[in-house]
Coordinates of C-alpha atoms and ligand atoms in Angstrom, one line a residue:
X1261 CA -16.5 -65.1 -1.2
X1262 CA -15.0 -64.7 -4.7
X1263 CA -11.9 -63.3 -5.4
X1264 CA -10.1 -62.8 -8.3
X1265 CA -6.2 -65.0 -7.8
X1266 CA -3.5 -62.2 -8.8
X1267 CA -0.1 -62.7 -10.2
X1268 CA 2.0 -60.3 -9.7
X1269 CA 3.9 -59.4 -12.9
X1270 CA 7.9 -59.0 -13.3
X1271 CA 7.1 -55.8 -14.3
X1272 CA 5.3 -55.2 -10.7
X1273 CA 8.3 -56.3 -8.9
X1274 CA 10.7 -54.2 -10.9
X1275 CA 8.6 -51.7 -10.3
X1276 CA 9.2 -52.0 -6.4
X1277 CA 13.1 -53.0 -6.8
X1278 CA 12.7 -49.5 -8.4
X1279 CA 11.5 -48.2 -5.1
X1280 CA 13.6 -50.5 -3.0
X1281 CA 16.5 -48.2 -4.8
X1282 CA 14.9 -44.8 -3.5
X1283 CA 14.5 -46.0 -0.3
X1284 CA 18.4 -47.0 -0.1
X1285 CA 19.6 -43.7 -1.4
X1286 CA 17.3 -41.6 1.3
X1287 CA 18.9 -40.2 3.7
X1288 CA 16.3 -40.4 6.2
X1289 CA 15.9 -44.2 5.4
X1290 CA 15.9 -46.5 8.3
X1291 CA 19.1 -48.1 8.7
X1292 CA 18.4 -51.0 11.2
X1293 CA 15.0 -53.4 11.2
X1294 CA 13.8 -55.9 13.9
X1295 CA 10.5 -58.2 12.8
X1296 CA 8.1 -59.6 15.6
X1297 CA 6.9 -62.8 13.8
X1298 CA 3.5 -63.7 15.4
X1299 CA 1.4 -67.5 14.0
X1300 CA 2.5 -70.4 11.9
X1301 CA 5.5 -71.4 9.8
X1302 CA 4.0 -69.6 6.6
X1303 CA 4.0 -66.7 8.4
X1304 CA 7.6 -67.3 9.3
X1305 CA 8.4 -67.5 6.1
X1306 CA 7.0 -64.3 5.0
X1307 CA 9.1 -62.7 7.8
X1308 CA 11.7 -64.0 6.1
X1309 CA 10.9 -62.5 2.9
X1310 CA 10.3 -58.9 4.5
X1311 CA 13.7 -59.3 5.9
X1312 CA 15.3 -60.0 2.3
X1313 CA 13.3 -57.1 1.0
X1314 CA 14.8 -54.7 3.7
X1315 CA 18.4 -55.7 3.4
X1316 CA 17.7 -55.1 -0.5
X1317 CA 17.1 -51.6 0.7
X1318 CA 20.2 -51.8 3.0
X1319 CA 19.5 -52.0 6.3
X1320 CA 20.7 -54.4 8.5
X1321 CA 19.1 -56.3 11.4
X1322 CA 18.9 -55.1 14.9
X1323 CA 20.1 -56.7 17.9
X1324 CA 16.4 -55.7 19.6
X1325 CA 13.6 -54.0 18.7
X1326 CA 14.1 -51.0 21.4
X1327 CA 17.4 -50.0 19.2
X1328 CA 15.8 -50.7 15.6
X1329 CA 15.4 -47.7 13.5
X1330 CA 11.9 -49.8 12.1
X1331 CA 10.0 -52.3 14.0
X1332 CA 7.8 -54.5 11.8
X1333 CA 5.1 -56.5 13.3
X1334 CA 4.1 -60.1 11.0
X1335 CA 0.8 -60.7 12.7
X1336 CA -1.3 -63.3 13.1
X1337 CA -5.3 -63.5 13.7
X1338 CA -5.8 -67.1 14.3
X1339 CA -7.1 -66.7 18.0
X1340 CA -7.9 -64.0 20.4
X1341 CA -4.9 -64.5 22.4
X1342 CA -2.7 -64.0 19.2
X1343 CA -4.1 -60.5 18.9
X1344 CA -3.6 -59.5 21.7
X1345 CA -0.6 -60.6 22.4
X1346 CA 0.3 -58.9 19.0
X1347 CA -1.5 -55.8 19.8
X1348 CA 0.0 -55.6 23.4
X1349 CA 4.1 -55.4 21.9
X1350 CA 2.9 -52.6 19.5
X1351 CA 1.3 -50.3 22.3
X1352 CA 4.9 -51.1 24.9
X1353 CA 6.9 -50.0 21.4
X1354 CA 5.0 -46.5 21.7
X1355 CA 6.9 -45.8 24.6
X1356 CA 10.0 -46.8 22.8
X1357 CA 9.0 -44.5 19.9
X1358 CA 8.8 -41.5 22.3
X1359 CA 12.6 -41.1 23.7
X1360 CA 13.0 -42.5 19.8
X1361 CA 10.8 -40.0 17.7
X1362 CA 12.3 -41.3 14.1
X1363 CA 11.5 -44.6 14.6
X1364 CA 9.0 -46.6 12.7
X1365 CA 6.2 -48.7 13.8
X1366 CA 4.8 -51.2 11.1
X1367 CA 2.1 -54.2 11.7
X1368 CA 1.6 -56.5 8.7
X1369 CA -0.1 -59.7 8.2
X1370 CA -3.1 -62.0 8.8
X1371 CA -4.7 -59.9 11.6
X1372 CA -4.1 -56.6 9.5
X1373 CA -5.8 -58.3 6.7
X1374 CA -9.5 -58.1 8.0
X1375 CA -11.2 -54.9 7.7
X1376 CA -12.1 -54.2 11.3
X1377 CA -8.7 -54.4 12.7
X1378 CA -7.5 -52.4 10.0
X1379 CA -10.4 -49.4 10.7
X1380 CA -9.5 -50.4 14.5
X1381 CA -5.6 -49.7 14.2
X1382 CA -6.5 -46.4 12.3
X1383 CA -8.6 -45.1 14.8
X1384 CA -6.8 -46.6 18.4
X1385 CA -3.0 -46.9 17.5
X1386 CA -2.0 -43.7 15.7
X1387 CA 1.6 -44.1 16.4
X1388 CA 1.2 -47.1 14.1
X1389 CA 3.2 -45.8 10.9
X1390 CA 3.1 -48.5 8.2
X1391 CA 0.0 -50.9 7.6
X1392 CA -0.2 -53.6 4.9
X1393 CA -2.3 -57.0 4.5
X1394 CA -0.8 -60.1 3.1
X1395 CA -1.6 -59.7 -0.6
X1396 CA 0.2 -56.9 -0.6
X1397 CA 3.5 -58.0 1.5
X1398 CA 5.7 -57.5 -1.8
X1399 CA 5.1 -53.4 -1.9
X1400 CA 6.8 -52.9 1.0
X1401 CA 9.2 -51.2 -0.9
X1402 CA 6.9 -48.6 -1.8
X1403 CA 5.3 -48.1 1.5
X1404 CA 8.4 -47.8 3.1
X1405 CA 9.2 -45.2 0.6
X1406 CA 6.0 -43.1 0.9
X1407 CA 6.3 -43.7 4.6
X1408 CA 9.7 -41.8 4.8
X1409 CA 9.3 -39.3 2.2
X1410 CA 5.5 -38.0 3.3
X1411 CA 5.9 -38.3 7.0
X1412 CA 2.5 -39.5 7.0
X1413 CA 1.0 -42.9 7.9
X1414 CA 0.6 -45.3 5.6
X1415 CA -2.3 -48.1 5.8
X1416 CA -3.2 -49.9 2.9
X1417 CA -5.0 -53.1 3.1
X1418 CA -5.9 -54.4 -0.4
X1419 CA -8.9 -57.0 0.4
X1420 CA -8.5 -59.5 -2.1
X1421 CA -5.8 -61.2 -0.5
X1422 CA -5.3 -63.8 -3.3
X1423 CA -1.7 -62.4 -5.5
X1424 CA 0.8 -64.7 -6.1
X1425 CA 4.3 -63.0 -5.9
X1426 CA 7.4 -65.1 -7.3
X1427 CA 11.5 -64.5 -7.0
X1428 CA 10.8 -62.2 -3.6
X1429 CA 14.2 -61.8 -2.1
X1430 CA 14.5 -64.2 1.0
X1431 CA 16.7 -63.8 4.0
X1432 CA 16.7 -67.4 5.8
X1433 CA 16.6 -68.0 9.6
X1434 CA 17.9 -71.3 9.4
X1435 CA 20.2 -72.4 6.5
X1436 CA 20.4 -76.2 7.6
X1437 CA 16.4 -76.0 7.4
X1438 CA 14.5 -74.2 4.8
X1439 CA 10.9 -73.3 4.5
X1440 CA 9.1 -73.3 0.8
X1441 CA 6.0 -72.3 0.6
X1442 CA 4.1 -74.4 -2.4
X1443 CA 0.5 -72.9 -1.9
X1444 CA -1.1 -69.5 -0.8
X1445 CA -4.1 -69.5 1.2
X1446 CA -7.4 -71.9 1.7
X1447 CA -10.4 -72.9 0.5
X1448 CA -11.8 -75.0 2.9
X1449 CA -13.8 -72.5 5.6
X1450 CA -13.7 -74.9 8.3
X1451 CA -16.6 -72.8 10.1
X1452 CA -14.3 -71.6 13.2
X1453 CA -10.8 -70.6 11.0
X1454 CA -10.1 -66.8 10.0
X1455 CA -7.3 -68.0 7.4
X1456 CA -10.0 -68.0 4.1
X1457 CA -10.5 -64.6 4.7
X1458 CA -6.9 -63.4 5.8
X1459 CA -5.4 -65.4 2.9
X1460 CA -7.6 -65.5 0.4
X1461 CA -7.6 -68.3 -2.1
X1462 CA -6.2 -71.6 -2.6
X1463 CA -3.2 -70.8 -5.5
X1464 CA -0.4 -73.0 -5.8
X1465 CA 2.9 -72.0 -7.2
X1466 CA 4.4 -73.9 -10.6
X1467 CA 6.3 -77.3 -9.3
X1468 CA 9.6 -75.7 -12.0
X1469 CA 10.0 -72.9 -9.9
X1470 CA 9.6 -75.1 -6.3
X1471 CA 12.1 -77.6 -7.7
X1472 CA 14.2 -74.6 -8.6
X1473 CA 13.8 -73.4 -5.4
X1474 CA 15.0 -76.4 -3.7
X1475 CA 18.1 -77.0 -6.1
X1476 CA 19.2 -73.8 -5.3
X1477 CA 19.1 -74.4 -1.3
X1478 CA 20.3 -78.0 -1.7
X1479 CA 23.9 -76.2 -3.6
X1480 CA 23.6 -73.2 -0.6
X1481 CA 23.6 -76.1 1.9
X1482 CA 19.8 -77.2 3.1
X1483 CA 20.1 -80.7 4.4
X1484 CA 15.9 -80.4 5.1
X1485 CA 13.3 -78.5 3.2
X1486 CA 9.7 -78.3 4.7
X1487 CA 7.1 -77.9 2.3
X1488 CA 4.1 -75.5 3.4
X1489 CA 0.5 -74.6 2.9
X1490 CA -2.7 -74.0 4.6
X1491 CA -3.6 -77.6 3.0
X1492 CA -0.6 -79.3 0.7
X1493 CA -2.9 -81.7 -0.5
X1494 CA -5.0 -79.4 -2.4
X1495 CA -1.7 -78.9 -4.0
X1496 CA -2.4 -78.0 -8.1
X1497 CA -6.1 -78.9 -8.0
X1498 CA -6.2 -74.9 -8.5
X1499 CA -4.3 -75.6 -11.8
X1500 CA -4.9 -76.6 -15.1
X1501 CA -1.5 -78.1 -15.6
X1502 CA -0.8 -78.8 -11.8
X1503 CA 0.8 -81.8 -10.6
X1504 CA -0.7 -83.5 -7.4
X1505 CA 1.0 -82.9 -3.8
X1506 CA 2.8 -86.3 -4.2
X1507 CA 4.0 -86.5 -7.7
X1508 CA 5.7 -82.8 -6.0
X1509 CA 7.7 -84.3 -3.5
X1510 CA 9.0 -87.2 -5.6
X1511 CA 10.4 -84.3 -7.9
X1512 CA 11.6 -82.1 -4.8
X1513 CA 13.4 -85.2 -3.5
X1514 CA 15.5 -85.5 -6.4
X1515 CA 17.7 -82.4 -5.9
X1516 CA 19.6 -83.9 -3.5
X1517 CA 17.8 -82.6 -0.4
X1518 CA 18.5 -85.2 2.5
X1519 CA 15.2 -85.1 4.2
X1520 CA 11.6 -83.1 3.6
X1521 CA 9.0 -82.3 5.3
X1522 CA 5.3 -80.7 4.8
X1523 CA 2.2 -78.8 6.4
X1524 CA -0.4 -79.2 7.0
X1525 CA -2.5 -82.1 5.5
X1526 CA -6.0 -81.9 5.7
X1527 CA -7.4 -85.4 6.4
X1528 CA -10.2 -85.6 3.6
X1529 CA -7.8 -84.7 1.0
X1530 CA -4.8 -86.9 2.2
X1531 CA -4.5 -89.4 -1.1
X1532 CA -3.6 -92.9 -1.4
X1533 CA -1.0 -92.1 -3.6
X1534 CA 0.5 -89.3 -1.1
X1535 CA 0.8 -92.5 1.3
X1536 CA 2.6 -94.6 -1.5
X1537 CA 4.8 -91.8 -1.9
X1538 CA 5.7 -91.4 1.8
X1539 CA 6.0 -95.2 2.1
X1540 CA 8.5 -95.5 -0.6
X1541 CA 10.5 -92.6 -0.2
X1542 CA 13.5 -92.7 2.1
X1543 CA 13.8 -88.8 1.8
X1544 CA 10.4 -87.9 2.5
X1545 CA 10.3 -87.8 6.5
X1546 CA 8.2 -90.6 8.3
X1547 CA 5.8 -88.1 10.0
X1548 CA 2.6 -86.5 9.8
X1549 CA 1.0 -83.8 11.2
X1550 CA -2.9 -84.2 10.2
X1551 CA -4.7 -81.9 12.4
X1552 CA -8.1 -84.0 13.6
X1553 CA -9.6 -81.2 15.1
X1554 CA -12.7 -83.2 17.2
X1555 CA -13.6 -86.6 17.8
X1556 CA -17.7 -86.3 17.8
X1557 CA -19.3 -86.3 14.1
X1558 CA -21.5 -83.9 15.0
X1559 CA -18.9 -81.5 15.9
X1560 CA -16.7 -81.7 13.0
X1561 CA -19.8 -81.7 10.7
X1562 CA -20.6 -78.2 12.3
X1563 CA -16.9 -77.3 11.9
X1564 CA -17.6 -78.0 8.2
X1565 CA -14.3 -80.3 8.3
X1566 CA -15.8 -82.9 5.8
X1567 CA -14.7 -86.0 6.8
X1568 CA -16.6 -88.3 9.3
X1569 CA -14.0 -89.9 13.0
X1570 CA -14.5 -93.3 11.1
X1571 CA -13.0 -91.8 7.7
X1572 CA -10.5 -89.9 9.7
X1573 CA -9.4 -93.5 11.6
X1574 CA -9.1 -95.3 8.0
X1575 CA -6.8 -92.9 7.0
X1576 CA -4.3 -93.6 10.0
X1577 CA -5.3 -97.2 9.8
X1578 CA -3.9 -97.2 6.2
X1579 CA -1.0 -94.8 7.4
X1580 CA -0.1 -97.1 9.6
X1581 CA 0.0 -100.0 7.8
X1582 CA 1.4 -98.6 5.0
X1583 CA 4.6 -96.9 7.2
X1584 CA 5.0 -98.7 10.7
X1585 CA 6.9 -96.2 12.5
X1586 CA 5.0 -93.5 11.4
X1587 CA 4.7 -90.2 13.9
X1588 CA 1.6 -88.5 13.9
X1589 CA 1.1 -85.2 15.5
X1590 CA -2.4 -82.9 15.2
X1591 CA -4.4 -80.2 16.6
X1592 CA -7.3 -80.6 18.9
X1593 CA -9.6 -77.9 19.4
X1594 CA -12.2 -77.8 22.2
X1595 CA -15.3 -76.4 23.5
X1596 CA -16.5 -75.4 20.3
X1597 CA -19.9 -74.1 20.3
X1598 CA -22.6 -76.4 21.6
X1599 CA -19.7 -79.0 22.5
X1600 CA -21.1 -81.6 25.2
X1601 CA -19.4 -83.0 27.7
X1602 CA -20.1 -86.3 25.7
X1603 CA -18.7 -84.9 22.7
X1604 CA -15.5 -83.9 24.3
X1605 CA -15.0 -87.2 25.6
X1606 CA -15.3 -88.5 22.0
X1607 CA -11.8 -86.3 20.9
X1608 CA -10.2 -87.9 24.1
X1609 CA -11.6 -91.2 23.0
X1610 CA -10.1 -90.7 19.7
X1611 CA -6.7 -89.0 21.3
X1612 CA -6.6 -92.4 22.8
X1613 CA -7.0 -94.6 19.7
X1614 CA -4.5 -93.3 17.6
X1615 CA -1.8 -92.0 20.3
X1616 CA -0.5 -89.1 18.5
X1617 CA 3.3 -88.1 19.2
X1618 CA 2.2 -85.0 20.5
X1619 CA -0.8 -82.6 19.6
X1620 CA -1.6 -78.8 19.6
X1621 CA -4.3 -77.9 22.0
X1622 CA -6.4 -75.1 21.5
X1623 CA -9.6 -73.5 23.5
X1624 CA -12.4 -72.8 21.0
X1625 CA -11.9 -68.7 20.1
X1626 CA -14.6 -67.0 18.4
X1627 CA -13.5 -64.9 15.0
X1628 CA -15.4 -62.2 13.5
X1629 CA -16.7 -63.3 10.3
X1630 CA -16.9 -66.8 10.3
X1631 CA -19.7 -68.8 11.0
X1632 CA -19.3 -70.7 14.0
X1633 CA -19.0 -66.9 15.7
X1634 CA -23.0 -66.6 14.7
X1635 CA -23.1 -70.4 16.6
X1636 CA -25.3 -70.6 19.6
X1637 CA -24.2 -72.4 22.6
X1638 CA -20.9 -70.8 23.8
X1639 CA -19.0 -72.7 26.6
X1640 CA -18.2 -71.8 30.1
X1641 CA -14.5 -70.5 29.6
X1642 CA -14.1 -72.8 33.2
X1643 CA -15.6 -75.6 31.5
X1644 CA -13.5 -75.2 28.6
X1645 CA -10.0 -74.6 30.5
X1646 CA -11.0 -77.9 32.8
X1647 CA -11.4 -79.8 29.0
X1648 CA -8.2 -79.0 27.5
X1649 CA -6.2 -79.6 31.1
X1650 CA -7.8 -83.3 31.0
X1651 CA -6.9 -83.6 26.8
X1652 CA -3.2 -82.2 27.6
X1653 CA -3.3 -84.6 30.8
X1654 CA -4.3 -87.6 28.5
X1655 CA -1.9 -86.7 25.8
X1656 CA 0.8 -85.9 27.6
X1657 CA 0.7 -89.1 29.2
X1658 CA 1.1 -91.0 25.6
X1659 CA 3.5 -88.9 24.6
X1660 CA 5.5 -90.3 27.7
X1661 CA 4.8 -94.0 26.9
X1662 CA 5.9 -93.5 23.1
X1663 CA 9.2 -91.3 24.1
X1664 CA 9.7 -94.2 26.7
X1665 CA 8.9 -97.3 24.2
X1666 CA 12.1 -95.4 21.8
X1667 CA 14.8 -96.2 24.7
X1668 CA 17.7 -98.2 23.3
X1669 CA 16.7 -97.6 19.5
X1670 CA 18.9 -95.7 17.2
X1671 CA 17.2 -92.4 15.6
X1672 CA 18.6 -90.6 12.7
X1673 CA 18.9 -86.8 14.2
X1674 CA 19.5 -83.7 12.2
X1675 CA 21.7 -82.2 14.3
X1676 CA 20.5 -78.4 14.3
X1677 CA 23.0 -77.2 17.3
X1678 CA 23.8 -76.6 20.9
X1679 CA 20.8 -76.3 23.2
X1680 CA 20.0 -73.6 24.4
X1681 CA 20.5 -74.3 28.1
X1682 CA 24.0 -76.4 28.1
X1683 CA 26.2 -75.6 25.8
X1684 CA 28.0 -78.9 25.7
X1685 CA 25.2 -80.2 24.3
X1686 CA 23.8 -80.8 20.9
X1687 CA 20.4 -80.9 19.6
X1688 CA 19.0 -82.1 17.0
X1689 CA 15.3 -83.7 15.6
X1690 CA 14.9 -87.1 15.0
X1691 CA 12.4 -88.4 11.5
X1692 CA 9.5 -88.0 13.5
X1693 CA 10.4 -84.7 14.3
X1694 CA 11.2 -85.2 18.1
X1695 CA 13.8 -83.1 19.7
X1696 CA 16.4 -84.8 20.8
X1697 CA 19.7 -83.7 23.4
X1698 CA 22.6 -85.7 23.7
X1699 CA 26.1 -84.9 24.1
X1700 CA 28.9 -84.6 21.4
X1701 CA 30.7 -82.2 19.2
X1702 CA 29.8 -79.2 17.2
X1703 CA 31.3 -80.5 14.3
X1704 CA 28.2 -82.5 13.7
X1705 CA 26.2 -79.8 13.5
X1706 CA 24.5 -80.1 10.3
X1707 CA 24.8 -83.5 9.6
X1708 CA 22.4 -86.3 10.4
X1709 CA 24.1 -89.1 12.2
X1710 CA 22.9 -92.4 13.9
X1711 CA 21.8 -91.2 17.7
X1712 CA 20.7 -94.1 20.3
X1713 CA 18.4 -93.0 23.0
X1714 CA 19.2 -93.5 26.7
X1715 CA 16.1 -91.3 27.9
X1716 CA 13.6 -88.9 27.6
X1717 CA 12.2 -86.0 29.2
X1718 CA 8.4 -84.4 28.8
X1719 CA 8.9 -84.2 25.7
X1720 CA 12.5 -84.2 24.3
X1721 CA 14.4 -87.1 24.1
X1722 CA 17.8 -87.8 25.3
X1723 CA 20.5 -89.6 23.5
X1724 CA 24.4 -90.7 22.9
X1725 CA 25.9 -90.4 19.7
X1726 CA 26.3 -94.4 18.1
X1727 CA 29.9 -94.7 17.0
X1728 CA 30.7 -96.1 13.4
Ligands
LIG231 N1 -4.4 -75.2 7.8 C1 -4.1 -75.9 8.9 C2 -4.1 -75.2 10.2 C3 -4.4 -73.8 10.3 S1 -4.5 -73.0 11.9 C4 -5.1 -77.0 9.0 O1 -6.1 -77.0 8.4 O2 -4.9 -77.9 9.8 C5 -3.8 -74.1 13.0 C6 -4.8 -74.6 14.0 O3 -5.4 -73.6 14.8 C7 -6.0 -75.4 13.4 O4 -5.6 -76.6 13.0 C8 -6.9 -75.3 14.6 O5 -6.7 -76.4 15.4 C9 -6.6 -74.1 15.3 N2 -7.6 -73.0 15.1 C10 -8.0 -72.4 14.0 N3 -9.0 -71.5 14.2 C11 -9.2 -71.6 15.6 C12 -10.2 -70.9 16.4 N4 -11.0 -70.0 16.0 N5 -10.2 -71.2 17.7 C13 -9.3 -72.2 18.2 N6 -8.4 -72.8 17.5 C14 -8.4 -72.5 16.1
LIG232 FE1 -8.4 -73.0 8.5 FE2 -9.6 -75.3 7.8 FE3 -8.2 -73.9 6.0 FE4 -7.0 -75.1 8.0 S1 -8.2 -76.1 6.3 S2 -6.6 -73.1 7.3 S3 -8.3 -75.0 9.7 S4 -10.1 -73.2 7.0
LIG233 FE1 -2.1 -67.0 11.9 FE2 -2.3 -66.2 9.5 FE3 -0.9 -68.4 10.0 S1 -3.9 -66.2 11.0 S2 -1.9 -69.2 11.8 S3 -0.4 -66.3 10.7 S4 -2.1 -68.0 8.2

């Protein structure tokens, strides 16, 4: 699948700041928003761009969606079960929309991307009032505009999902920790992933207007940027002048930022040099997510993941030597198609020899489009449930022995703020990126201070503050 990579023109944008203006003068503009934000942290962060674009037309954020004067959906496509959950919110805000008649329904996003769903929404959800894919995220403006001023719905899906859109406005979620996003979209077409197709291709912004980026959070106050993509490593290979992924985040940990972060790594492209960096960087983060996917080479040959178990072990063998304390975390998926009961036992196998910190486990979910949809061989959805219990069984059982092995050692925690079940208590996430609750005062918050562990839970740890 070709597509052409866009860059969207400061002309483009000013033409959309243009109708950002119109909207704001309408009367009949909505005055409140409230965005659903379905799928992974880069979809996050375009939520958080949509939210900067509709406070630049004025309106403010609603305390929930019932009362919102515009409900915009940020889906995702990644699984069944994210669809439908997706899908399921939209059809209970029609009810909503009834005792409400002026409010507006939009669903943006991944899942809005592919051309069924689109033609699907169309036909089945006609209360639906505002449609757009992700390469076109930036005209909201004019959509929103159209939307209001022709009382008529407005779907527009532009397939080639590959535009590059710089200086969006951003509203953050969470000051202390910032997203950036460094590249759009994937190459790769693991056989079971929708994300080529719903992002488009691989294009990575310029590293000026990252590190820009980041010294302009560091003076508003970011103690921790994480640095996303569908696959950082790929980082500037799309680009004549690019720099590589690592010489990136020895520039972005210049600016002062306290501690970084990145995802996801994909395993074949994870360099030595990436390792040196991490190794010899205080502010780079010791931890790793770099999602395995299976254990049996058969399976991740038919995946199309290009890279063999034994390569995939080298990798954390050097990892680990390079960076003792290192915290890997990575996504298992299983009963993919034609998956043995063998072959399963090779991912636990492999779950076992590197004793990840924790892992994200998913059931095998068929996507129109890709290849491994058109794969014979489906598995027994009982079969496949009684996998991933024993896989979360196995893994939850090492996460266990590694939060255990951390009692009595002293963590550095950025402390984020008061859980959300006692209020007397802090929490905060340690380098590896565990959660960790301990007891102390909210004029911490924000800082990253010494914590000792005293105990853990399932996965949280627990903690008292080390006096200086
Ligand atoms: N770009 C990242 C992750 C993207 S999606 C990477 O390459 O690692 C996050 C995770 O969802 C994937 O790592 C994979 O484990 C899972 N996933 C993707 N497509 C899936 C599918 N069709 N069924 C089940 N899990 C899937
Ligand atoms: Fe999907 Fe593979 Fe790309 Fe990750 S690397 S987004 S799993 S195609
Ligand atoms: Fe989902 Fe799109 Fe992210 S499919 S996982 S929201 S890139």
């Amino acid at each position: 699948m070709r597509e052409e990579i866009k860059i969207i023109s400061p002309e483009e944008l000013a033409v959309q700041q243009a109708f950002a203006q119109k909207v704001l003068l309408h009367p009949e503009r909505p005055k409140t928003y409230y965005i659903v934000t379905y799928g992974c942290q880069m979809n996050a962060h375009d939520s958080e761009k949509l939210a900067g674009m509709l406070q630049n037309m004025g309106m403010t954020p609603a305390a929930d969606r019932r009362e919102a004067d515009f409900v915009l959906h940020n889906t995702c496509c990644i699984r069944d079960n994210a669809e439908r959950k997706a899908l399921g919110n939209v059809t209970w805000l029609k009810e909503i929309k009834k005792e409400r008649p002026h409010m507006l329904i939009g669903v943006c996003g991944c899942m809005i991307q592919q051309k069924v769903m689109a033609e699907k929404l169309l036909s089945q959800y006609p209360f639906i009032d505002v449609a757009f894919g992700t390469g076109n995220l930036y005209r909201l403006p004019e959509y929103l505009y159209e939307a209001i001023t022709t009382h008529e719905r407005i779907i527009r899906v532009d397939p080639n999902a590959s535009t590059l859109v710089e200086n969006l406005p951003v509203c953050r979620d969470h000051p202390l920790k910032s997203y950036i996003t460094v590249m759009y979209g994937c190459n790769n077409f693991c056989s079971y992933c929708i994300v080529p197709y719903v992002r488009g291709r691989e294009r990575s912004r310029a590293a000026d207007d990252i590190v820009r980026e980041a010294e302009s959070l560091v003076a508003s106050g970011a103690k921790e940027i994480m640095l996303l993509g569908q696959n950082v490593n790929s980082y500037g290979t799309d680009n004549e002048n690019g720099i590589s992924f690592a010489k990136l985040l020895h520039r972005v940990s210049q600016t002062g930022i306290e501690r970084i972060r990145f995802m996801t790594s994909h395993p074949k492209d994870l360099s030595d040099e990436l390792i040196d960096e991490m190794a010899h960087n205080s502010v780079i983060a010791p931890h790793l997510h770099l999602p395995v996917q299976a254990g049996n080479n058969r399976i991740l040959e038919a995946m199309n993941r290009r890279y063999t178990r034994e390569h995939y072990l080298e990798k954390v063998r050097k990892l680990r030597a390079a960076m003792p304390h290192l915290g890997l975390t990575t996504d298992l998926i299983v009963a993919f198609p034609g998956e043995t009961e063998e072959e399963f036992l090779d991912t636990v196998s492999l779950v076992e020899e590197v004793r990840y910190d924790s892992a994200y486990t998913f059931i095998y979910s068929p996507r129109t489009g890709t290849r491994a949809a058109e794969m014979p061989g489906r598995i027994d959805p009982e079969v496949a449930s009684n996998r991933i219990e024993r896989l979360i069984a196995v893994q939850e059982r090492i996460t266990g022995e590694i939060l255990e092995s951390m009692t009595g050692q002293v963590v550095l925690a950025l402390i984020e703020g008061t859980s959300r079940r006692r209020d007397w208590q802090l929490t905060g996430k340690t380098e590896r990126n565990i959660n960790i609750n301990f007891s102390g005062s909210e004029a911490d918050i924000g800082k990253i201070i010494p914590v000792r562990v005293t105990g853990h839970g399932s996965n949280t740890l627990r903690g008292q503050k080390e006096e200086d």
